[in-house]
PDB file of C-alpha atoms and ligand atoms in Angstrom:
ATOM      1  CA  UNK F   1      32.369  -4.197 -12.027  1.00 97.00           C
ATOM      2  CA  UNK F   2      29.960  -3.610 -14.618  1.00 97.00           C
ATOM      3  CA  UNK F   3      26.451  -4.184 -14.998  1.00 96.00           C
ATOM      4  CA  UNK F   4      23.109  -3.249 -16.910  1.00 94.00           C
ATOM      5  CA  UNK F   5      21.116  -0.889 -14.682  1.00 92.00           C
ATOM      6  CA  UNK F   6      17.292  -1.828 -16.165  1.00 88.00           C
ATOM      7  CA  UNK F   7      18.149  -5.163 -14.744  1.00 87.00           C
ATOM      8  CA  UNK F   8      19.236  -4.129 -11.397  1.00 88.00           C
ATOM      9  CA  UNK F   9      19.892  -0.687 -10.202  1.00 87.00           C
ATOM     10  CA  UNK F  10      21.783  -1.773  -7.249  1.00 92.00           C
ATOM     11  CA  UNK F  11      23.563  -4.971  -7.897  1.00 94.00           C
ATOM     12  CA  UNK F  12      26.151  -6.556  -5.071  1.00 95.00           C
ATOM     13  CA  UNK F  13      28.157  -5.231  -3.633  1.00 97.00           C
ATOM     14  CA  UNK F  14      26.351  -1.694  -4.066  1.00 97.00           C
ATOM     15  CA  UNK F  15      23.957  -0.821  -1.485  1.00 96.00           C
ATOM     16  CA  UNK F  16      23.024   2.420  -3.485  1.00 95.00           C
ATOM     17  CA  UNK F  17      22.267   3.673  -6.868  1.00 93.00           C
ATOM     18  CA  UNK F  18      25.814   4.824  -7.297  1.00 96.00           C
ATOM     19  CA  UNK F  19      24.589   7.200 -10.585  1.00 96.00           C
ATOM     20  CA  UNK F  20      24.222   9.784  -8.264  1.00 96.00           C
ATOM     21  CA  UNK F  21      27.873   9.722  -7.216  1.00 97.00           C
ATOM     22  CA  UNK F  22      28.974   9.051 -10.432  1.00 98.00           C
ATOM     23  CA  UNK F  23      27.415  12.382 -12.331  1.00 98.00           C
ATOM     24  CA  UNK F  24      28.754  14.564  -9.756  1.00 98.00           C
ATOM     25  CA  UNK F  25      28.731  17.732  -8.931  1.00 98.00           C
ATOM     26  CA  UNK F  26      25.136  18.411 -10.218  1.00 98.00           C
ATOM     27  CA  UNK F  27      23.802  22.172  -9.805  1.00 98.00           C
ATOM     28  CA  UNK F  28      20.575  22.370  -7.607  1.00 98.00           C
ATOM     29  CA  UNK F  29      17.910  23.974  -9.638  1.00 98.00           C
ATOM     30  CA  UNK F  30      15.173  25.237  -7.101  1.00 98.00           C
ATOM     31  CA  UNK F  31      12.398  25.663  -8.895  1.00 98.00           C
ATOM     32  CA  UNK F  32       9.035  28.057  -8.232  1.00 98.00           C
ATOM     33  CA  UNK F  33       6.205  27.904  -9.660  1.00 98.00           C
ATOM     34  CA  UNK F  34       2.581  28.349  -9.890  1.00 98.00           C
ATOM     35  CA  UNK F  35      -0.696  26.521 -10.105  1.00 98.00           C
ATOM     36  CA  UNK F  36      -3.706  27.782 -12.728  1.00 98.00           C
ATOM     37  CA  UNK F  37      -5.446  28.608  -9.313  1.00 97.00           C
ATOM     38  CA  UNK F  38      -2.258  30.830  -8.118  1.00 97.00           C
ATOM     39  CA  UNK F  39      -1.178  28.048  -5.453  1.00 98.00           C
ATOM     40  CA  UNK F  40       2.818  29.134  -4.998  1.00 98.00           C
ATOM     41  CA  UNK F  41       5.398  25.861  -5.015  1.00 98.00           C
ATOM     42  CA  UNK F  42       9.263  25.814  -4.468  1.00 98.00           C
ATOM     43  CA  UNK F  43      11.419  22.182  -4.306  1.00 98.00           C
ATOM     44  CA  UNK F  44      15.195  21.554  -5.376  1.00 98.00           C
ATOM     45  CA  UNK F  45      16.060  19.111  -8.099  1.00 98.00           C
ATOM     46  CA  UNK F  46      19.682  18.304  -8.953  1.00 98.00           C
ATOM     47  CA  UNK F  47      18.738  16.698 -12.396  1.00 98.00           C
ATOM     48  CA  UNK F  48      18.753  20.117 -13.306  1.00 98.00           C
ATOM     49  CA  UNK F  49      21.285  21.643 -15.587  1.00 98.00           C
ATOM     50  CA  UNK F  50      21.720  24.300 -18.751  1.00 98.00           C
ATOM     51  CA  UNK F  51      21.566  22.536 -21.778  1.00 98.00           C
ATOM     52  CA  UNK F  52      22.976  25.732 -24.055  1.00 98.00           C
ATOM     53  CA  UNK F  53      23.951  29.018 -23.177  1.00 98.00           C
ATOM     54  CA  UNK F  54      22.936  31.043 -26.479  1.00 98.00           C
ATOM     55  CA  UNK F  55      20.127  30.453 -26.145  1.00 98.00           C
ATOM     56  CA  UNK F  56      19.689  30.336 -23.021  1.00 98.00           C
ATOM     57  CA  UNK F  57      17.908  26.638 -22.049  1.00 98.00           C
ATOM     58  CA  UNK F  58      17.626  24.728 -18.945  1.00 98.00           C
ATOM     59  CA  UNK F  59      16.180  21.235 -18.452  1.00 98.00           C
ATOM     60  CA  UNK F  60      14.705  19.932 -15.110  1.00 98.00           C
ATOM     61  CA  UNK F  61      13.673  16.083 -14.871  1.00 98.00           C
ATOM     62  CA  UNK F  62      11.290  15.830 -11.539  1.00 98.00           C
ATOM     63  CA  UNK F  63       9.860  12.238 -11.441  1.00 97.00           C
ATOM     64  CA  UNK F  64       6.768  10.578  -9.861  1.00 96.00           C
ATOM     65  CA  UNK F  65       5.611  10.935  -6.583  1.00 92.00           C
ATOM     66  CA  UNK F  66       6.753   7.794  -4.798  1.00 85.00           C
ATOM     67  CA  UNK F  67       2.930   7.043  -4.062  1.00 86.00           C
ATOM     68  CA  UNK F  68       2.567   7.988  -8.000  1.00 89.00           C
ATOM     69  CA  UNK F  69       1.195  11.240  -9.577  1.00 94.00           C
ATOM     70  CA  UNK F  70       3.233  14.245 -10.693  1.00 97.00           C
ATOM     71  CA  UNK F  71       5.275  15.734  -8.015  1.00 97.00           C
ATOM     72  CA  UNK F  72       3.842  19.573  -7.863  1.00 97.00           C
ATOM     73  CA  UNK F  73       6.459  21.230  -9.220  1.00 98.00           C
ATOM     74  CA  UNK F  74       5.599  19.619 -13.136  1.00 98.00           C
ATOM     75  CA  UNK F  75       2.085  19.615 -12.015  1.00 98.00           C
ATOM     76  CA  UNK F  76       2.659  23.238 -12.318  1.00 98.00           C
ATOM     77  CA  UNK F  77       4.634  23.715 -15.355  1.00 98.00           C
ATOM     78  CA  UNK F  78       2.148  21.976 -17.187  1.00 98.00           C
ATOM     79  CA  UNK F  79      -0.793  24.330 -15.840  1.00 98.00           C
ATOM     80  CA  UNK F  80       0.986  27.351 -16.190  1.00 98.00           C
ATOM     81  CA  UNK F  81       3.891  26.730 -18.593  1.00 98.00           C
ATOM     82  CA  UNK F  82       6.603  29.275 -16.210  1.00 98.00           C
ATOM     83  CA  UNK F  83       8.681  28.840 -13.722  1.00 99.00           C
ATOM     84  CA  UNK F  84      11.531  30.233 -11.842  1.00 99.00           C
ATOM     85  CA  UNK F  85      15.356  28.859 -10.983  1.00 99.00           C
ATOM     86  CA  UNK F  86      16.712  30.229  -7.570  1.00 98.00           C
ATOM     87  CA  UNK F  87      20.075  29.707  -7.413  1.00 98.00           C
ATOM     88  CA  UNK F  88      21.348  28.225  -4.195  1.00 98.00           C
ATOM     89  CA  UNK F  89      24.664  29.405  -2.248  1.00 98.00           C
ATOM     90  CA  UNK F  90      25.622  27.968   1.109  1.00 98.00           C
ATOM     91  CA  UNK F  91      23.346  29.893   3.917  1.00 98.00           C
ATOM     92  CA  UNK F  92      20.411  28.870   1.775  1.00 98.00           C
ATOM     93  CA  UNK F  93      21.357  24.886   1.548  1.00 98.00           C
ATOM     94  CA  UNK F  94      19.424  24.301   4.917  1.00 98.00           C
ATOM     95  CA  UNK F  95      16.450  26.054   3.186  1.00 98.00           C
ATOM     96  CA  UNK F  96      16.714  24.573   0.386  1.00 98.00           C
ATOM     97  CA  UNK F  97      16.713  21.053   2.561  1.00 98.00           C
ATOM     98  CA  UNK F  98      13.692  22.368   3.844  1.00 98.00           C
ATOM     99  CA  UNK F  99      11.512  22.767   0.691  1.00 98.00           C
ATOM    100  CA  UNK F 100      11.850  19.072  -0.312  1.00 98.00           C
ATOM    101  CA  UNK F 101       9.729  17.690   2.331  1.00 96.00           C
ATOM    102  CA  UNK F 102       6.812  15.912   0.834  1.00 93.00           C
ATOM    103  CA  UNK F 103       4.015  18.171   0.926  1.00 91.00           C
ATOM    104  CA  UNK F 104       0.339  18.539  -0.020  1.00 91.00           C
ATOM    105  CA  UNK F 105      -0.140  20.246  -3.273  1.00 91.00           C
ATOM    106  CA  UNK F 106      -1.070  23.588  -2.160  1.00 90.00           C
ATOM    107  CA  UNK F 107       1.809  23.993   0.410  1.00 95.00           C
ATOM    108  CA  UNK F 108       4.150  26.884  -0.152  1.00 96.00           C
ATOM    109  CA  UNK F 109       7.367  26.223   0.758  1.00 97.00           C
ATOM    110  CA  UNK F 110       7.850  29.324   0.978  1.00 98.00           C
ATOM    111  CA  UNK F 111       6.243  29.495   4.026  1.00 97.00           C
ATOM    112  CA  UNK F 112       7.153  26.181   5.451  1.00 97.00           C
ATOM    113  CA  UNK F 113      11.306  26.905   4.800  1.00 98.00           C
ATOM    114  CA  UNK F 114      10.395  30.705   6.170  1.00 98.00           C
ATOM    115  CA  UNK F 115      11.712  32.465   3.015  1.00 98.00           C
ATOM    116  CA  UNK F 116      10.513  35.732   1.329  1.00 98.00           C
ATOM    117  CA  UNK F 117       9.390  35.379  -2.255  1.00 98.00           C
ATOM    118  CA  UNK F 118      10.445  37.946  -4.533  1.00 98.00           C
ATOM    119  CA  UNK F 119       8.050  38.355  -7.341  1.00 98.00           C
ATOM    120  CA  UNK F 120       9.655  38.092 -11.094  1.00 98.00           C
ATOM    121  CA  UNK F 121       9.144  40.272 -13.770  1.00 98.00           C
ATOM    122  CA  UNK F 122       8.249  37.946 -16.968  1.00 98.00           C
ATOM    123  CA  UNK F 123       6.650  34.911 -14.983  1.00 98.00           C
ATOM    124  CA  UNK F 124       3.854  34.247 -12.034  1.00 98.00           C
ATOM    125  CA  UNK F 125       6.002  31.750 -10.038  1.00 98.00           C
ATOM    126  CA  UNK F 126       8.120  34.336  -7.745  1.00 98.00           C
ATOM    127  CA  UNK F 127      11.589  33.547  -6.815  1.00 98.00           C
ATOM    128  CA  UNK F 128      13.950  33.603  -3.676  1.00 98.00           C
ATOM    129  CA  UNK F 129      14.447  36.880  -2.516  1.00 98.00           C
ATOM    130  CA  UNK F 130      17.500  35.936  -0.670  1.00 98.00           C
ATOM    131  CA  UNK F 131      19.121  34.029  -3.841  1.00 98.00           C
ATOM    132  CA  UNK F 132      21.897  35.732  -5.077  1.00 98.00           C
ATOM    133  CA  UNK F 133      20.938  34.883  -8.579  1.00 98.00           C
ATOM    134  CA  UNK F 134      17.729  33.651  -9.814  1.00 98.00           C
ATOM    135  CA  UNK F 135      16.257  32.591 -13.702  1.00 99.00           C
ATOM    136  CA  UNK F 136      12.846  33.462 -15.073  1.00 99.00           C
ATOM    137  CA  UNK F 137      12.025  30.436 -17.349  1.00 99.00           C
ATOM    138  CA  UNK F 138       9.063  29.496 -20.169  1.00 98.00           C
ATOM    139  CA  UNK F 139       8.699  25.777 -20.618  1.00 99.00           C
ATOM    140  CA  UNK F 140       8.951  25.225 -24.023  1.00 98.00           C
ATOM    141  CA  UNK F 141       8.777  21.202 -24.087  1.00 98.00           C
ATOM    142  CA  UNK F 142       8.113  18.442 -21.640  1.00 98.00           C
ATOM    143  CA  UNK F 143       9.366  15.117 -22.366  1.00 98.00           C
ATOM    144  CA  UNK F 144       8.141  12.177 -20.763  1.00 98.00           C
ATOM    145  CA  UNK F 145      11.258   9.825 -20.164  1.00 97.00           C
ATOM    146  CA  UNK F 146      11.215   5.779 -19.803  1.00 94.00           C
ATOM    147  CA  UNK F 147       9.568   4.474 -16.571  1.00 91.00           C
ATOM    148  CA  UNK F 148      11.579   2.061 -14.109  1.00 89.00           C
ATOM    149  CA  UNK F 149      11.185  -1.588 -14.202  1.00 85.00           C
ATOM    150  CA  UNK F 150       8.713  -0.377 -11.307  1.00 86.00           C
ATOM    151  CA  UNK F 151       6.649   1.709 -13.946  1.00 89.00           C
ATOM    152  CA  UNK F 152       7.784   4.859 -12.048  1.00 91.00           C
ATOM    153  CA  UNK F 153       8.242   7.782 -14.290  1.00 93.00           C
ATOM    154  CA  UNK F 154      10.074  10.696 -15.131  1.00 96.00           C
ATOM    155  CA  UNK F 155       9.443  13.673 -17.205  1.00 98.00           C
ATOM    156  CA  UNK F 156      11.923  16.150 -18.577  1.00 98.00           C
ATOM    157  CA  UNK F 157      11.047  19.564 -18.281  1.00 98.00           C
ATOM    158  CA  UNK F 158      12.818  21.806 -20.920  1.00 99.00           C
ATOM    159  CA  UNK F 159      12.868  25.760 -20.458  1.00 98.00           C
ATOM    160  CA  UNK F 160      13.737  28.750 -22.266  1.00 98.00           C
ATOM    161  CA  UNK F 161      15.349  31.328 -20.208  1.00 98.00           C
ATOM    162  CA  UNK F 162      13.518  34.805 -20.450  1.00 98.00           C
ATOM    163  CA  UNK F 163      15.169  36.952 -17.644  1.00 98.00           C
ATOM    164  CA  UNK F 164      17.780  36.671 -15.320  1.00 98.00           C
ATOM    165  CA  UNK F 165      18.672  38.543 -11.860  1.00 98.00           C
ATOM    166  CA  UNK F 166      22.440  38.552 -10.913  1.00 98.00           C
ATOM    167  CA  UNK F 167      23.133  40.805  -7.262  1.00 98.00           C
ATOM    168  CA  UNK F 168      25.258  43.140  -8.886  1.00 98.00           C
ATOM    169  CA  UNK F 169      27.830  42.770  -5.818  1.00 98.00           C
ATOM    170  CA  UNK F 170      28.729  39.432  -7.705  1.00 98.00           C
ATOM    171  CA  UNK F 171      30.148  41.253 -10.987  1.00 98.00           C
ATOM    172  CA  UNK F 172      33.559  41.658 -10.990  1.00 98.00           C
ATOM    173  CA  UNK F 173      35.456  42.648 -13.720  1.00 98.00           C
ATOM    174  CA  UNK F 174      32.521  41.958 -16.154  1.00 98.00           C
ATOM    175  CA  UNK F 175      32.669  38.412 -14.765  1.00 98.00           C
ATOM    176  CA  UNK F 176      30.553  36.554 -12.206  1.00 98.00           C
ATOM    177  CA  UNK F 177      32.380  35.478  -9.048  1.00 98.00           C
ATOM    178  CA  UNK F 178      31.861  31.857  -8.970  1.00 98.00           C
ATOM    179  CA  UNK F 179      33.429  31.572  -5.595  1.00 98.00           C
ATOM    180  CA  UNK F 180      31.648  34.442  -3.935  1.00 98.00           C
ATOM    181  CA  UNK F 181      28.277  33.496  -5.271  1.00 98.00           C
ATOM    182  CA  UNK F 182      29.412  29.675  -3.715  1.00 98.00           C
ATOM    183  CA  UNK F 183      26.917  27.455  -5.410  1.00 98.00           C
ATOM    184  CA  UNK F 184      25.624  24.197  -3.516  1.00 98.00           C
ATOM    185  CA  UNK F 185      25.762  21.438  -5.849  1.00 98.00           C
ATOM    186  CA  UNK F 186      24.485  17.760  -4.914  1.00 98.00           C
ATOM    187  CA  UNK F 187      26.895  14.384  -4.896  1.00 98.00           C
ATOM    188  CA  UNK F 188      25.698  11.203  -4.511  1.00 97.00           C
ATOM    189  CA  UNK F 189      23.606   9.890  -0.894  1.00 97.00           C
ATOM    190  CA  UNK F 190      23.432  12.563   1.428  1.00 97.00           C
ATOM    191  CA  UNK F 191      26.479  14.683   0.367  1.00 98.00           C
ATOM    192  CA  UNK F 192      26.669  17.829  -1.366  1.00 98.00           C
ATOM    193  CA  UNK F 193      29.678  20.439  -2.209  1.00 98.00           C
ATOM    194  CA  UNK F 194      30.029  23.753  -2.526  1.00 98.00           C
ATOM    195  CA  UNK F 195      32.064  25.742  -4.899  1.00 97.00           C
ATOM    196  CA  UNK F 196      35.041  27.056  -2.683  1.00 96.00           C
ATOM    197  CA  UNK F 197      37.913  27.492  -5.207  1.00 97.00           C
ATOM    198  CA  UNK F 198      38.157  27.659  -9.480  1.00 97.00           C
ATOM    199  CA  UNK F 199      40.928  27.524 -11.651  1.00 98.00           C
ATOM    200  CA  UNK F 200      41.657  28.751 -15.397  1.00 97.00           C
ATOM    201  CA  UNK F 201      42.035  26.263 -18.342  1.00 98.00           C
ATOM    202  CA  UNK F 202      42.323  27.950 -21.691  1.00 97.00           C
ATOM    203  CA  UNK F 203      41.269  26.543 -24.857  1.00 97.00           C
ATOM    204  CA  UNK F 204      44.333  25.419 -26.982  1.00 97.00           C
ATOM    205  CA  UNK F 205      44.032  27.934 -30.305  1.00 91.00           C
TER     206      UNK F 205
HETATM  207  C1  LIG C 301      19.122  18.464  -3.234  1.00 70.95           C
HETATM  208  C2  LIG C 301      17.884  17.773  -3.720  1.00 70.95           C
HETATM  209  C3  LIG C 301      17.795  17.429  -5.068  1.00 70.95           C
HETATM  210  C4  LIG C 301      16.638  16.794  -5.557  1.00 70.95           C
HETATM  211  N1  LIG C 301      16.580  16.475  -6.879  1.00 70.95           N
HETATM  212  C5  LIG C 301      15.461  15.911  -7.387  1.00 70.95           C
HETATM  213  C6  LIG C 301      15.372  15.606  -8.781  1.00 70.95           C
HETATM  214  O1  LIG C 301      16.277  15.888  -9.572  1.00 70.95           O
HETATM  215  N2  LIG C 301      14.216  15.038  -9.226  1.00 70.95           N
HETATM  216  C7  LIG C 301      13.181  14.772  -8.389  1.00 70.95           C
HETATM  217  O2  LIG C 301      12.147  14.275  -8.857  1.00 70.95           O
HETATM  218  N3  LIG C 301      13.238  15.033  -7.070  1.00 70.95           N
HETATM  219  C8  LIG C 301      14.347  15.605  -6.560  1.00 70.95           C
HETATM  220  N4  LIG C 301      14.419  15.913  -5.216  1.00 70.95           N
HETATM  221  C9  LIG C 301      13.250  15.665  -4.362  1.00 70.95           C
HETATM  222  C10 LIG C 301      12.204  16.766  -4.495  1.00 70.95           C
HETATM  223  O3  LIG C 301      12.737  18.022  -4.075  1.00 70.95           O
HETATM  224  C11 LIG C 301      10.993  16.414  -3.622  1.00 70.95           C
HETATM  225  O4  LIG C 301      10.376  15.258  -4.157  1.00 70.95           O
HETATM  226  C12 LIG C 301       9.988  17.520  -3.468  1.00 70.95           C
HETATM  227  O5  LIG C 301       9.069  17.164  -2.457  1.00 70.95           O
HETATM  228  C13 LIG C 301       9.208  17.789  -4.737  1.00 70.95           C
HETATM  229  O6  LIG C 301       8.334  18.846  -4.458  1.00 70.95           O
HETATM  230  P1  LIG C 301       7.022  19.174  -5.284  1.00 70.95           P
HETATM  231  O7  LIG C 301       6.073  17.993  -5.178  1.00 70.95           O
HETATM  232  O8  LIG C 301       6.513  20.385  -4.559  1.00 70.95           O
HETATM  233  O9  LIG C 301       7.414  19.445  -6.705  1.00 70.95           O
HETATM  234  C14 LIG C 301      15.562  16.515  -4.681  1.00 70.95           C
HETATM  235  C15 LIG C 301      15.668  16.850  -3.319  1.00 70.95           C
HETATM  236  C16 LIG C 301      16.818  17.466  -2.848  1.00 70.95           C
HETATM  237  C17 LIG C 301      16.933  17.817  -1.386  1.00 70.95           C
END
């Protein structure tokens, strides 16, 4: 099939936005941060990704509240202009779950998914103590992206990376252990995956 999705996201015989499980695996950013009154906020987005390595950029796209209104976590970023990446491996998915429940602005997640907050070094938000790997991030743009035919929007968050905590146990050979760190990344629907095996493709010379 083929089809133009600004005319219909979701044409027959689709019962789902199948974007979702077409650009897939996507990493889970889970993102802390602050408000300018010090109110602490953690959610997962999977349109999350590093957009260059050297130097070191991430982008995060959280859209609009389905009632309208920015979602807390850009609310944030544009008050305070930091936040923080957690990385998540498997025994934090269910946490992770946890911390995108639709909350008032003002709720800490933290609190509600029962996790400790480790404070960062270079930015307010704090980060997940029990993340194996976590990013301390300055915004350094925020793009507003096109609105749905419904006029819902989007914004692109885009942020330098200033510090980064790896648990040293996960350094082998010089090298992160992809496996052993065991990322949770998010499919289409309901699904996710985890990162269980790799394999090695050279570069031809
Ligand atoms: C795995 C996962 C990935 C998500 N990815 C996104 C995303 O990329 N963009 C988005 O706007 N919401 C995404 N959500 C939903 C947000 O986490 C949810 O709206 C959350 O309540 C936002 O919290 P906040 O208002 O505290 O920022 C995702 C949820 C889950 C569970």
């Amino acid at each position: 099939m083929f089809y133009d999705p600004r005319e219909n996201a979701r044409p027959a015989p689709l019962t789902h936005n199948p974007l979702n499980a077409l650009i897939a695996p996507r990493p889970i950013g889970w993102i802390g941060s602050v408000s300018a009154t010090g109110d602490v906020n953690l959610a997962p987005f999977s349109y999350f990704t590093a957009v260059s390595a050297e130097p070191a950029v991430v982008v995060v796209a959280p859209n609009e509240k389905p009632g309208g209104g920015p979602k807390d976590t850009l609310a944030n970023v544009r008050e305070v202009g930091e936040f923080t990446v957690s990385i998540v491996s498997e025994p934090l998915a269910l946490a992770m779950n946890e911390t995108s429940r639709v909350a008032a602005r003002g709720v800490n997640e933290f609190e509600l998914a029962r996790l400790i907050a480790a404070p960062s070094r270079l930015v307010r938000p704090p980060r997940v103590a029990a993340a194996r790997a976590a990013l301390e991030c300055q915004v350094w743009d925020i793009v507003a992206l096109p609105s749905t035919a419904g006029g819902r929007g989007s914004h692109l968050v885009i942020g330098t990376v200033v510090g980064i905590h790896i648990d040293d146990a996960l350094i082998v050979g010089g090298r992160v252990d992809t496996v052993a760190l065991a990322p949770v990344a998010r499919l289409g629907y309901f699904d996710y995956s985890v990162v269980t095996e790799t394999f090695e493709m050279k570069r031809p010379d």
